[in-house]
JSON list of C-alpha atoms in Angstrom, two decimals:
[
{"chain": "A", "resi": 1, "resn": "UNK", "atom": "CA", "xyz": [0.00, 0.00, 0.00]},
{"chain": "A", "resi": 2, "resn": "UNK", "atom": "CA", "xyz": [1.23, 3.24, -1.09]},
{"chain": "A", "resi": 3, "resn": "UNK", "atom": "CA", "xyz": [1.36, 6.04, 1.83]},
{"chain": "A", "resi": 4, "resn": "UNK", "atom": "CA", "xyz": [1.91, 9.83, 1.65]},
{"chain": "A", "resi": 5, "resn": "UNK", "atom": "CA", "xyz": [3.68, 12.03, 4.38]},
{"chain": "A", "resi": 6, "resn": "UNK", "atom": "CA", "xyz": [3.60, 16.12, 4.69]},
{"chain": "A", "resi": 7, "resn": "UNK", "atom": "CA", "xyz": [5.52, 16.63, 7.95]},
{"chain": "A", "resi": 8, "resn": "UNK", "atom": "CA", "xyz": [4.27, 20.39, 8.15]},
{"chain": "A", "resi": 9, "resn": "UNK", "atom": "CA", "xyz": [0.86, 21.07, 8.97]},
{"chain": "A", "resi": 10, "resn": "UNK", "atom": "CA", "xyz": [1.20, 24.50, 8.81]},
{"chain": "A", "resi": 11, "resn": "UNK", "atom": "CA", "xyz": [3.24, 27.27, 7.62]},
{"chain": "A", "resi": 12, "resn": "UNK", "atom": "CA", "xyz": [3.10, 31.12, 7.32]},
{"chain": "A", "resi": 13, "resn": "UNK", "atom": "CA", "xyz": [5.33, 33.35, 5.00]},
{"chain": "A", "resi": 14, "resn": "UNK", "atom": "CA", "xyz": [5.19, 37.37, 3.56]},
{"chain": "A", "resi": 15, "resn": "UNK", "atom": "CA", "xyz": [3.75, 38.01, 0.16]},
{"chain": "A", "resi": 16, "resn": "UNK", "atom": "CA", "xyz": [6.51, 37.55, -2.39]},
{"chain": "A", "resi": 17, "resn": "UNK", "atom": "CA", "xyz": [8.57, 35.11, -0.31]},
{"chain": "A", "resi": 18, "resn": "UNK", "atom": "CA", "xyz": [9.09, 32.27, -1.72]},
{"chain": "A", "resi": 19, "resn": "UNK", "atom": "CA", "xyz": [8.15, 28.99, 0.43]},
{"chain": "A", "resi": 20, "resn": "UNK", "atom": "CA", "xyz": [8.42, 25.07, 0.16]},
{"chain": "A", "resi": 21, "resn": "UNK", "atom": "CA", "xyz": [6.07, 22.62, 1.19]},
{"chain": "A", "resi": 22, "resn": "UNK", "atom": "CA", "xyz": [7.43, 18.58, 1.68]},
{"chain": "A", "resi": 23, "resn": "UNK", "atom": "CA", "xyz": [6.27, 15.51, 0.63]},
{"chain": "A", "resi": 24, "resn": "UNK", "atom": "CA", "xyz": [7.53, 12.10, 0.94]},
{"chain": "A", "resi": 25, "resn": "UNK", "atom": "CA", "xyz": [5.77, 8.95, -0.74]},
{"chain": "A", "resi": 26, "resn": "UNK", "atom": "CA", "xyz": [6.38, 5.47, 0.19]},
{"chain": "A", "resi": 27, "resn": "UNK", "atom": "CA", "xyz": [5.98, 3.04, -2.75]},
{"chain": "A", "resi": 28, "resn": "UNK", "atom": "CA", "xyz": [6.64, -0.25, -4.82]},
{"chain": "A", "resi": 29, "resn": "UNK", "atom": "CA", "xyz": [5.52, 0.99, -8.22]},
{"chain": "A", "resi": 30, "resn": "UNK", "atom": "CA", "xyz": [7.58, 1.86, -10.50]},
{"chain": "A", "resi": 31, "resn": "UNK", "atom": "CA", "xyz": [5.43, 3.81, -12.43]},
{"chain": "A", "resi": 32, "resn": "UNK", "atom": "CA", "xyz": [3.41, 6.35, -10.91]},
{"chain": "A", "resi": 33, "resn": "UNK", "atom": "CA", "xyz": [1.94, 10.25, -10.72]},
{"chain": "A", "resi": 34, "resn": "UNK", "atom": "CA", "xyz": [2.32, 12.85, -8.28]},
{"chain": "A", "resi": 35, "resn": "UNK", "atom": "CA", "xyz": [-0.24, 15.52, -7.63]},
{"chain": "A", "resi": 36, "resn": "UNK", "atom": "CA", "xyz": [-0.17, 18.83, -5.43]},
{"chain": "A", "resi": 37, "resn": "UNK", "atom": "CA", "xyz": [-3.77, 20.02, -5.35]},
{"chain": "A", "resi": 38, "resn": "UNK", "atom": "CA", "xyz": [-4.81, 22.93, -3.06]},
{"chain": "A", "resi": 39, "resn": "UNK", "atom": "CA", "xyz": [-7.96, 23.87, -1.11]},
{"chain": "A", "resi": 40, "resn": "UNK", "atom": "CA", "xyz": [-8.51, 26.87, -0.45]},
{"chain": "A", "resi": 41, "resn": "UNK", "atom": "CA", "xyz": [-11.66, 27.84, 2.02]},
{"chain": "A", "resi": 42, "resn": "UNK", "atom": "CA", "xyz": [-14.09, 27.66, -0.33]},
{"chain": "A", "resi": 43, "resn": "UNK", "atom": "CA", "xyz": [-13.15, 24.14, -0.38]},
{"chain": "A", "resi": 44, "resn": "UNK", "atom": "CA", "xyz": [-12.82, 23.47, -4.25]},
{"chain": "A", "resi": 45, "resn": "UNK", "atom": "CA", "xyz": [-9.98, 21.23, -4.63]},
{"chain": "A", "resi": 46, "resn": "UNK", "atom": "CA", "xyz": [-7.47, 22.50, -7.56]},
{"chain": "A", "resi": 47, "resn": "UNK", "atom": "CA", "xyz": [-4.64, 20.80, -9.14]},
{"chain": "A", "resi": 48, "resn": "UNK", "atom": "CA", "xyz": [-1.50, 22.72, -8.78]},
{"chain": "A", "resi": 49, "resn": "UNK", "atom": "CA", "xyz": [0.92, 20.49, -10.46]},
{"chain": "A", "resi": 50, "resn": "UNK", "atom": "CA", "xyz": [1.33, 17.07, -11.38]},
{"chain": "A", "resi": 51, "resn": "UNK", "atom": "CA", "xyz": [4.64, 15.29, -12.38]},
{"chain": "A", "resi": 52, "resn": "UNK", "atom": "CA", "xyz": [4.82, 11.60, -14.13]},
{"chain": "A", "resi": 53, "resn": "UNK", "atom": "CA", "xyz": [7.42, 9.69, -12.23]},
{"chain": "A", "resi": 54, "resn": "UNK", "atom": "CA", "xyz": [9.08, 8.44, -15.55]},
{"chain": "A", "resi": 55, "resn": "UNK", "atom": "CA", "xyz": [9.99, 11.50, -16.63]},
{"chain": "A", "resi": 56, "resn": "UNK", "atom": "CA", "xyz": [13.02, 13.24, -14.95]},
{"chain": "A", "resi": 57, "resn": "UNK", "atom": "CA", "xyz": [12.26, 16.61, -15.98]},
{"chain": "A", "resi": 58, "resn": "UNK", "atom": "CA", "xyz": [10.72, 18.17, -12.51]},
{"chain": "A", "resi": 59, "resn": "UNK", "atom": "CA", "xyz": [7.63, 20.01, -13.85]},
{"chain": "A", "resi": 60, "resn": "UNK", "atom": "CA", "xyz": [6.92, 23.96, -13.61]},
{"chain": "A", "resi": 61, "resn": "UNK", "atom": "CA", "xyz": [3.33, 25.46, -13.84]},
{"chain": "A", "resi": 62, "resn": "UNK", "atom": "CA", "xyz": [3.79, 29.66, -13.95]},
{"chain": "A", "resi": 63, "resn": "UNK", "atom": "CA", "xyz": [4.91, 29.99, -10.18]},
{"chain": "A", "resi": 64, "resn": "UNK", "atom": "CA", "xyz": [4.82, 26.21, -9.17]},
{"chain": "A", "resi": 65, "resn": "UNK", "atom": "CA", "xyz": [7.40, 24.35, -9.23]},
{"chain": "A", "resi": 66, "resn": "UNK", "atom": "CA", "xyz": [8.61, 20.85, -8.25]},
{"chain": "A", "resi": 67, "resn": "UNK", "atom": "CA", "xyz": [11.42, 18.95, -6.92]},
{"chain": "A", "resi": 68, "resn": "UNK", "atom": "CA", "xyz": [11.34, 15.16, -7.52]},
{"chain": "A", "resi": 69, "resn": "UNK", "atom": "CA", "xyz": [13.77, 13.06, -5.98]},
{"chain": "A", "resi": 70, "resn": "UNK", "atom": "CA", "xyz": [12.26, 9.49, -7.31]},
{"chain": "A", "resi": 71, "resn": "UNK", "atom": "CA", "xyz": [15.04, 7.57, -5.36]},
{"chain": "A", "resi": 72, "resn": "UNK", "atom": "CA", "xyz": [14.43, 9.30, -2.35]},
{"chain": "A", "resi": 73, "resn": "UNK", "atom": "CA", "xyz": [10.85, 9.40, -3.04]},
{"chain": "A", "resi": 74, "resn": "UNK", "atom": "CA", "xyz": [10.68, 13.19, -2.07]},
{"chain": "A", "resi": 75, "resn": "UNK", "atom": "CA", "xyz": [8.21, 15.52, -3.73]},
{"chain": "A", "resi": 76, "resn": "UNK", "atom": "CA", "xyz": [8.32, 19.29, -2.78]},
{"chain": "A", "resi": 77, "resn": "UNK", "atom": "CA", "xyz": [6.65, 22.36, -3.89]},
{"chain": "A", "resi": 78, "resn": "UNK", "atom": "CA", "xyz": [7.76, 25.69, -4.17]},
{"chain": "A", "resi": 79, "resn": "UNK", "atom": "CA", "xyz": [5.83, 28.45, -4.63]},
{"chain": "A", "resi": 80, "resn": "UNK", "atom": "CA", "xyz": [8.11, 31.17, -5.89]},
{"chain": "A", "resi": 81, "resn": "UNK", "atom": "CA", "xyz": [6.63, 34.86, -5.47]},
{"chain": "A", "resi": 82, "resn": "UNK", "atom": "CA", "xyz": [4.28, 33.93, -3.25]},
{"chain": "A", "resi": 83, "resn": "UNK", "atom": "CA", "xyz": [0.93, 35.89, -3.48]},
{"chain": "A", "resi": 84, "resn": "UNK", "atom": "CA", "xyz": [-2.16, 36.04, -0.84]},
{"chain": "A", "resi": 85, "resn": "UNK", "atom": "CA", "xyz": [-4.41, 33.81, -3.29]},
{"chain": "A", "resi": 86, "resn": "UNK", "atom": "CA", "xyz": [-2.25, 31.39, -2.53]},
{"chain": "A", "resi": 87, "resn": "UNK", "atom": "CA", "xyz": [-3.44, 30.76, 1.10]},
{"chain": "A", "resi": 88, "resn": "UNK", "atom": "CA", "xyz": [-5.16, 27.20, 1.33]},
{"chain": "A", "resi": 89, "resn": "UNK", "atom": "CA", "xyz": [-4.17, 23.70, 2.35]},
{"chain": "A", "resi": 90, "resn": "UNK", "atom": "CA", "xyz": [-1.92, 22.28, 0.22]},
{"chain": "A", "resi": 91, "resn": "UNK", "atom": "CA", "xyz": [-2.12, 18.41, -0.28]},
{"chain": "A", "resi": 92, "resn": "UNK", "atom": "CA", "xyz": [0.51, 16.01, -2.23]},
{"chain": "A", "resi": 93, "resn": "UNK", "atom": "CA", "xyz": [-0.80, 12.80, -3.74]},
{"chain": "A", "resi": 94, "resn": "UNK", "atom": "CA", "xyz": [-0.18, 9.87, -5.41]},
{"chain": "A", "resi": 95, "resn": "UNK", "atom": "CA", "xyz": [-1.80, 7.76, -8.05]},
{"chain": "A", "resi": 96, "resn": "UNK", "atom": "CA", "xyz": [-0.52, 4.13, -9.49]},
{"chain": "A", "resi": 97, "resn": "UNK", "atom": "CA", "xyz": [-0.35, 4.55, -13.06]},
{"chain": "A", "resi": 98, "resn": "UNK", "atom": "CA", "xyz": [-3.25, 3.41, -14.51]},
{"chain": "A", "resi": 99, "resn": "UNK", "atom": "CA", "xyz": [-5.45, 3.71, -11.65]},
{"chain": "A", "resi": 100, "resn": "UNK", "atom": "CA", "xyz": [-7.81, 6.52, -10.50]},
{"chain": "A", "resi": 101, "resn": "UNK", "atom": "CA", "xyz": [-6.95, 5.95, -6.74]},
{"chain": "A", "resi": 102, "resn": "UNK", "atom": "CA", "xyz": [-5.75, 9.31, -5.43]},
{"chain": "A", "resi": 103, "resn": "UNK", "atom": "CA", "xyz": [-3.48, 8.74, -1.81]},
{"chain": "A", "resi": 104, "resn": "UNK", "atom": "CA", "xyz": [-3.37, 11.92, 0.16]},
{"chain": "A", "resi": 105, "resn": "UNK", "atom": "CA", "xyz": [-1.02, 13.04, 2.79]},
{"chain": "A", "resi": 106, "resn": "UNK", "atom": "CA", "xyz": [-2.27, 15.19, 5.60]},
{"chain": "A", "resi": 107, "resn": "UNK", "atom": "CA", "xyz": [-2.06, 18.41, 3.91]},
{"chain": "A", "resi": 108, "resn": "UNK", "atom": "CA", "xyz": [-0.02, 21.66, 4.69]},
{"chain": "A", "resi": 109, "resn": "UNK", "atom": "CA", "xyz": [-2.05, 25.05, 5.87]},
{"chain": "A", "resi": 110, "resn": "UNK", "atom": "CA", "xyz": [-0.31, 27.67, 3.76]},
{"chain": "A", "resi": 111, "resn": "UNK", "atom": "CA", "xyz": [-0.85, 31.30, 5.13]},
{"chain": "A", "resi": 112, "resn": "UNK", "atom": "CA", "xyz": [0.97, 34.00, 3.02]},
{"chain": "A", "resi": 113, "resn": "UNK", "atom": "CA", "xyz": [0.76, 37.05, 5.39]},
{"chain": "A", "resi": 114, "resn": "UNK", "atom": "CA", "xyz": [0.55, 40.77, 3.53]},
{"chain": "B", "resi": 1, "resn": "UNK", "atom": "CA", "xyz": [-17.68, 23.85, -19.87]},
{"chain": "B", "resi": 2, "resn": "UNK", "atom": "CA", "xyz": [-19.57, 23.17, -16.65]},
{"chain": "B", "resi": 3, "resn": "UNK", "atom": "CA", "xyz": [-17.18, 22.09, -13.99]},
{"chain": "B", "resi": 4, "resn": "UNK", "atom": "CA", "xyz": [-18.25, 18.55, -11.70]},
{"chain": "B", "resi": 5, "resn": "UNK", "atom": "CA", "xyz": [-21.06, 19.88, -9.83]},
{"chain": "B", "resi": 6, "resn": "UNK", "atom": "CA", "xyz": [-22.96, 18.47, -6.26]},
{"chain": "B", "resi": 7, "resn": "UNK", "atom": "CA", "xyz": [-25.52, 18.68, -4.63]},
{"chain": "B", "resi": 8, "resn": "UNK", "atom": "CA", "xyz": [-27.06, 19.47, -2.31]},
{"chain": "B", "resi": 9, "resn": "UNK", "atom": "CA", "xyz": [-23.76, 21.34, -0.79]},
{"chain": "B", "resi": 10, "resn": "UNK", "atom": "CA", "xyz": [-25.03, 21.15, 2.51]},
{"chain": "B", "resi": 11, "resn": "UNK", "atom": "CA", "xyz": [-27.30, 18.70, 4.50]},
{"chain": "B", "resi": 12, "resn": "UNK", "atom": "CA", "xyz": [-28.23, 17.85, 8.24]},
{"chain": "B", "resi": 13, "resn": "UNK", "atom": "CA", "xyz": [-29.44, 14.25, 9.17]},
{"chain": "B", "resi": 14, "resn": "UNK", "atom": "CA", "xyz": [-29.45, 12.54, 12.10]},
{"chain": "B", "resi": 15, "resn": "UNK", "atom": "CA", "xyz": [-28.16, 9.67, 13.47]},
{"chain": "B", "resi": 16, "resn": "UNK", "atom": "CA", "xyz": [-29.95, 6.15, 11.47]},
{"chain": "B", "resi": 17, "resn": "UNK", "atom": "CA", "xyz": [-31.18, 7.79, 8.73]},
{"chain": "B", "resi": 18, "resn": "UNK", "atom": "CA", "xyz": [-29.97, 7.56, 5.50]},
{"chain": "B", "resi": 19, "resn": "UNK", "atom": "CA", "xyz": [-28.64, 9.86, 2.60]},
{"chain": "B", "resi": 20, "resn": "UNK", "atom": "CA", "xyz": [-28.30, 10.27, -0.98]},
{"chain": "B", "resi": 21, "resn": "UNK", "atom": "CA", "xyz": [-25.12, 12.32, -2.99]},
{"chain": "B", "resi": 22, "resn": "UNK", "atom": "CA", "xyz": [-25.33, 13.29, -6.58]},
{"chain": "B", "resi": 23, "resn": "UNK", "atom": "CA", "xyz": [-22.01, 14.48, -8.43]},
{"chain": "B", "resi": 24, "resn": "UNK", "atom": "CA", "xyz": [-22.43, 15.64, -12.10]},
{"chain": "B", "resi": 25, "resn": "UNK", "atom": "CA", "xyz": [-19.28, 14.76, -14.00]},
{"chain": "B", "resi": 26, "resn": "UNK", "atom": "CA", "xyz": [-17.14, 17.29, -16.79]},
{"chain": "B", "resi": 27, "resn": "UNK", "atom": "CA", "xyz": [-18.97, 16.19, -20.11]},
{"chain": "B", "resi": 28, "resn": "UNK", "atom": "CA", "xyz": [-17.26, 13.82, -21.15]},
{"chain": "B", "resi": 29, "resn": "UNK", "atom": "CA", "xyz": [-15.45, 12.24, -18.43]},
{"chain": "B", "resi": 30, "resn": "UNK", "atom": "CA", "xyz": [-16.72, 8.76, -17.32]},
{"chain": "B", "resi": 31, "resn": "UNK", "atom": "CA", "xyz": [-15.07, 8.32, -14.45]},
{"chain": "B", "resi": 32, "resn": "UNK", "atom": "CA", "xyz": [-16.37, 8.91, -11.20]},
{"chain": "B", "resi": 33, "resn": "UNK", "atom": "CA", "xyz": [-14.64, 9.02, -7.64]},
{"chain": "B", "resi": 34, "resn": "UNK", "atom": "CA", "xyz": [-15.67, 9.67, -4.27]},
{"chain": "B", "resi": 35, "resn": "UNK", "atom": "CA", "xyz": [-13.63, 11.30, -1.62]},
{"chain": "B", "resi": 36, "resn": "UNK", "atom": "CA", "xyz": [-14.42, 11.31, 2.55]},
{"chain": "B", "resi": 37, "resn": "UNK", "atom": "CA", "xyz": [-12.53, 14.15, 4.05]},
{"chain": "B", "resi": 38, "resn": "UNK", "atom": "CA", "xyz": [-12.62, 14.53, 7.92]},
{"chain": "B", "resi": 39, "resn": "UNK", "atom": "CA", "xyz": [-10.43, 16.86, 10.08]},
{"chain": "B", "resi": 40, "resn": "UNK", "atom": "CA", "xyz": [-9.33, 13.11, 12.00]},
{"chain": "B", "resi": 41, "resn": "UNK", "atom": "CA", "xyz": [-8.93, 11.11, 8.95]},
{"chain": "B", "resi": 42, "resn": "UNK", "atom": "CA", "xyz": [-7.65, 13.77, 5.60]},
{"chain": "B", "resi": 43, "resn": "UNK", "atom": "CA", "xyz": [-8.94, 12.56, 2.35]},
{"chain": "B", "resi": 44, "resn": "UNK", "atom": "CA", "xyz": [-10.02, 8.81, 1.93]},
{"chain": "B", "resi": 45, "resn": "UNK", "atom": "CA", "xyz": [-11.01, 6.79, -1.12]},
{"chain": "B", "resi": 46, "resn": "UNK", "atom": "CA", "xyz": [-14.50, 5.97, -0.93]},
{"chain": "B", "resi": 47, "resn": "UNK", "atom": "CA", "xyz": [-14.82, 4.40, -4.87]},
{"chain": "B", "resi": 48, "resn": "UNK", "atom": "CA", "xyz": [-14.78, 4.79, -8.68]},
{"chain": "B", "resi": 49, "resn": "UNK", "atom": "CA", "xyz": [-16.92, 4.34, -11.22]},
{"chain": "B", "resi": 50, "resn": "UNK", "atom": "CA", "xyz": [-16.77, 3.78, -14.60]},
{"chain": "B", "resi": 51, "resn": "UNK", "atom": "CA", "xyz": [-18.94, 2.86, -17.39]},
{"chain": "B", "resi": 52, "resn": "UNK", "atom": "CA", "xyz": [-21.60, 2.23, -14.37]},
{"chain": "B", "resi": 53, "resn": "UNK", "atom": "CA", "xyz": [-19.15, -0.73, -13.06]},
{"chain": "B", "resi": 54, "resn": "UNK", "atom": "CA", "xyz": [-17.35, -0.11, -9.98]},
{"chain": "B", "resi": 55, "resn": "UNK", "atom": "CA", "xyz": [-14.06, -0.31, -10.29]},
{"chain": "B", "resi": 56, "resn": "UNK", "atom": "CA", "xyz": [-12.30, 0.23, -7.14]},
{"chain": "B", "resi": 57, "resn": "UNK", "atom": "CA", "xyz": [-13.94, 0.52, -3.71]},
{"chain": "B", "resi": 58, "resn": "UNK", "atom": "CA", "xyz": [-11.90, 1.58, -0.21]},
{"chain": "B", "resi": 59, "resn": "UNK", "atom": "CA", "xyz": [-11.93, 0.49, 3.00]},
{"chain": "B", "resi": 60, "resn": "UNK", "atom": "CA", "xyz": [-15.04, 1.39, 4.18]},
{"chain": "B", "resi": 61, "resn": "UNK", "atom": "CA", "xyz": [-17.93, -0.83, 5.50]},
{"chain": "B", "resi": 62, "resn": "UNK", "atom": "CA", "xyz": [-20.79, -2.19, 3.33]},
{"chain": "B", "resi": 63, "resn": "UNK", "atom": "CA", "xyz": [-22.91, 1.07, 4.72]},
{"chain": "B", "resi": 64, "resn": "UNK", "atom": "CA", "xyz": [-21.43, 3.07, 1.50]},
{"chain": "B", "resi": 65, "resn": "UNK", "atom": "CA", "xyz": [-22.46, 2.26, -1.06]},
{"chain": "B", "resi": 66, "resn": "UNK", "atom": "CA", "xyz": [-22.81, 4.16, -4.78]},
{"chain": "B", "resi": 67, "resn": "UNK", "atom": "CA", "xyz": [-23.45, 3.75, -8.23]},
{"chain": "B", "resi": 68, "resn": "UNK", "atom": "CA", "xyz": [-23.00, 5.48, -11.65]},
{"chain": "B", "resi": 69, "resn": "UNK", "atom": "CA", "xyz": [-25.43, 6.05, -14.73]},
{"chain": "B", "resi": 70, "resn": "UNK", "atom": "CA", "xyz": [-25.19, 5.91, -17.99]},
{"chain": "B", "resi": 71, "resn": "UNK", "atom": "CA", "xyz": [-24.96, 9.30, -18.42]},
{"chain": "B", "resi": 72, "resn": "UNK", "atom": "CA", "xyz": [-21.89, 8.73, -16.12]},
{"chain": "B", "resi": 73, "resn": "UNK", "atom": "CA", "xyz": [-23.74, 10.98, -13.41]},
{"chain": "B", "resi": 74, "resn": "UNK", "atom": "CA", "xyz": [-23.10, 9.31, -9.88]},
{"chain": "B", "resi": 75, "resn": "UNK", "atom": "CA", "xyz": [-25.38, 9.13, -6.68]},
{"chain": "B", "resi": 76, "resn": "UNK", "atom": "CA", "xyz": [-23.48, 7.45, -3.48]},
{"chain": "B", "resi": 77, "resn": "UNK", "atom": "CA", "xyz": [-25.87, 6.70, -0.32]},
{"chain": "B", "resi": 78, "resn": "UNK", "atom": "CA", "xyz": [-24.57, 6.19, 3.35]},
{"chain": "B", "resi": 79, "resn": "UNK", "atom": "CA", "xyz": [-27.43, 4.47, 5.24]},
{"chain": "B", "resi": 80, "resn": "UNK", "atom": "CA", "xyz": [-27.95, 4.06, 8.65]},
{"chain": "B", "resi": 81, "resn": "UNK", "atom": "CA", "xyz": [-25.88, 6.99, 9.66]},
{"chain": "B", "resi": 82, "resn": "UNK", "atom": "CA", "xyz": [-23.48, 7.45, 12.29]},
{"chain": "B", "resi": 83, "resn": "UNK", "atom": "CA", "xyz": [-21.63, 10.40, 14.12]},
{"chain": "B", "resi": 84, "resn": "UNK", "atom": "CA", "xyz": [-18.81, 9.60, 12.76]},
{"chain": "B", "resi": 85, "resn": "UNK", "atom": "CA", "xyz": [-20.07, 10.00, 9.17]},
{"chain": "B", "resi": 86, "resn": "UNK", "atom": "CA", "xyz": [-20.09, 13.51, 9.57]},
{"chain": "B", "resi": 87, "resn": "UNK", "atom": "CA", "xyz": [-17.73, 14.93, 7.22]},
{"chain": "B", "resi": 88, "resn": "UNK", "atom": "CA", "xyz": [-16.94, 16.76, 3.47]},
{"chain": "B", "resi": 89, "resn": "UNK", "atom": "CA", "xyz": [-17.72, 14.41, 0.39]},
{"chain": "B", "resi": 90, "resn": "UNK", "atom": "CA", "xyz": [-16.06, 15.40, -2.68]},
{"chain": "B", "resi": 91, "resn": "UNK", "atom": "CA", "xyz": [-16.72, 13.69, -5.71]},
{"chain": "B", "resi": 92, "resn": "UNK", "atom": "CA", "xyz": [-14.17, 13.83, -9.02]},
{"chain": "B", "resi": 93, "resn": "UNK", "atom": "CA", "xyz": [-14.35, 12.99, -12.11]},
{"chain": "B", "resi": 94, "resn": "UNK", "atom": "CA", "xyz": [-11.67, 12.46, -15.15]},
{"chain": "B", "resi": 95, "resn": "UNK", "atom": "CA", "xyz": [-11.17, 11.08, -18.66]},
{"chain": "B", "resi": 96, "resn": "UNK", "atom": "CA", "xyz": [-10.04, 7.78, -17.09]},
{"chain": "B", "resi": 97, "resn": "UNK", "atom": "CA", "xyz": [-7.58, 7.35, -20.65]},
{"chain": "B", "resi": 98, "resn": "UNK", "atom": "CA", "xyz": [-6.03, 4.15, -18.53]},
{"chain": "B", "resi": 99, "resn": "UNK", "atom": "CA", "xyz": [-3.93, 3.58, -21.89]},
{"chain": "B", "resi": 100, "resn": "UNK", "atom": "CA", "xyz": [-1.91, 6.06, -21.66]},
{"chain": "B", "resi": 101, "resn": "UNK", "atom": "CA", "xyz": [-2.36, 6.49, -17.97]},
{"chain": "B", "resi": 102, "resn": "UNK", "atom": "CA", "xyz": [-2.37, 9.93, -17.62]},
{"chain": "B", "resi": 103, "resn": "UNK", "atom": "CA", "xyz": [-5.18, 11.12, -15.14]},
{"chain": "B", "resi": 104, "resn": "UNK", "atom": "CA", "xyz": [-6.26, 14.18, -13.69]},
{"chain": "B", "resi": 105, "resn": "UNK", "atom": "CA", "xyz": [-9.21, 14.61, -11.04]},
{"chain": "B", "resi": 106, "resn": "UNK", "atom": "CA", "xyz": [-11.18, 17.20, -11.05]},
{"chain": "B", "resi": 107, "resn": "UNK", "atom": "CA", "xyz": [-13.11, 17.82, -8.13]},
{"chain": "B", "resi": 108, "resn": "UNK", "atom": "CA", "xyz": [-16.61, 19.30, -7.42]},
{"chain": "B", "resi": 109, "resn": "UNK", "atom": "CA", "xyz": [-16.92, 21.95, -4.74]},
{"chain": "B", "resi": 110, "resn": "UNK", "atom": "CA", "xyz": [-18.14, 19.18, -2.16]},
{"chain": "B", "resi": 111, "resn": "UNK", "atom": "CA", "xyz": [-21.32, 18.10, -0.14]},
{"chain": "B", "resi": 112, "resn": "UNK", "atom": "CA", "xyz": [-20.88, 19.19, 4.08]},
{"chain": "B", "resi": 113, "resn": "UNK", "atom": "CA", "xyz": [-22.98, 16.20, 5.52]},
{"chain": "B", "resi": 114, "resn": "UNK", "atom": "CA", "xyz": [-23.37, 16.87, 9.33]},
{"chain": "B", "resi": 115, "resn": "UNK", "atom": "CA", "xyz": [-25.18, 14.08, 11.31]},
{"chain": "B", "resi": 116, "resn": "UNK", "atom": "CA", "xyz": [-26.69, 14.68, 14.67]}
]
């Protein structure tokens, strides 16, 4: 059974700091997706990012980016320029290729402070 | 294009009843997934449907129980309610293209059940 661990449940930064959120994944698949969605209060969850685990490449949405370490099974987010829309829980999650089984971690409160 | 919409959003029962979810997918997409979230538990797999079969269920007694239309709309019904059922249900739906494997969830806004 895959699990999913974000060892900060919350964190606060200024506007236009940049901040990263962690995410470790335990796992025996090889081949695999990783998600960071966020929720802000209205409670619509929203993709952020997603990176395939095949590819090396970490992926890069605008302000988003990632850093995959596949060996160490690490998967942070940084949110460069950080801006006060970007207040919500943040959760990391993984899907088996193939499947449309999302695993969750705990989820990170993000507060970006004006 | 009309995002994946439920309803109702919010709903009060009390404790043996039971209740009914409906999640409107994206046109298009025929999968269907439901999500418990709880400030004790996070987000749990509830199931997924596609093509009206279920094809993955989580670990979660026989009480839950759902099921998908042709039209790939999904209801899911919790009977005989508990406490403890008292929680955000997000549904999501997604192309399912298990080919290629690539698979993104989009989620509805969510339906608040509170049981009393």
């Amino acid at each position: 059974a895959q699990t999913v661990t974000q060892s900060q449940p919350e964190m606060s930064v200024q506007e236009a700091e940049t901040v990263t959120l962690s995410c470790t994944y335990d796992t025996s698949e090889n081949n695999y997706y990783l998600f960071w969605y966020k929720q802000p209060p209205s409670r619509q969850m929203i993709l952020v990012i997603r990176q395939e685990a095949y590819k090396q490449q970490n992926a890069t949405e605008n302000r988003f980016s990632v850093n995959f370490q596949k060996a160490a099974k690490s998967f942070s987010l940084k949110i460069s320029d950080s801006q006060l829309g970007d207040t919500a829980m943040y959760f990391c999650a993984f899907m088996k290729w193939g499947a449309q089984k999302l695993v969750f971690g705990q989820g990170t409160r993000l507060t970006i402070n004006p | 294009k009309a995002g994946v919409t439920q309803t109702p959003r919010y709903l009060i029962k009390t404790r043996g009843q039971q209740v009914t979810l409906s999640c409107s997918p994206i046109s298009g997409h025929r999968s269907v997934s439901w999500y418990q979230q709880t400030p004790g538990q996070g987000l749990q797999f509830l199931f997924e449907y596609f093509s009206e079969t279920q094809r993955n269920k989580g670990n979660f007694p026989g009480r839950f129980s759902g099921r998908q239309f042709s039209n790939s709309r999904s209801e899911m019904n919790v009977s005989t309610l508990e406490l403890g059922d008292s929680a955000l249900y997000l549904c999501a739906s997604s192309l399912s293209d298990s080919i290629s494997g690539a698979n993104v969830l989009t989620f509805g806004a969510g339906s608040r059940l509170t049981v009393l």
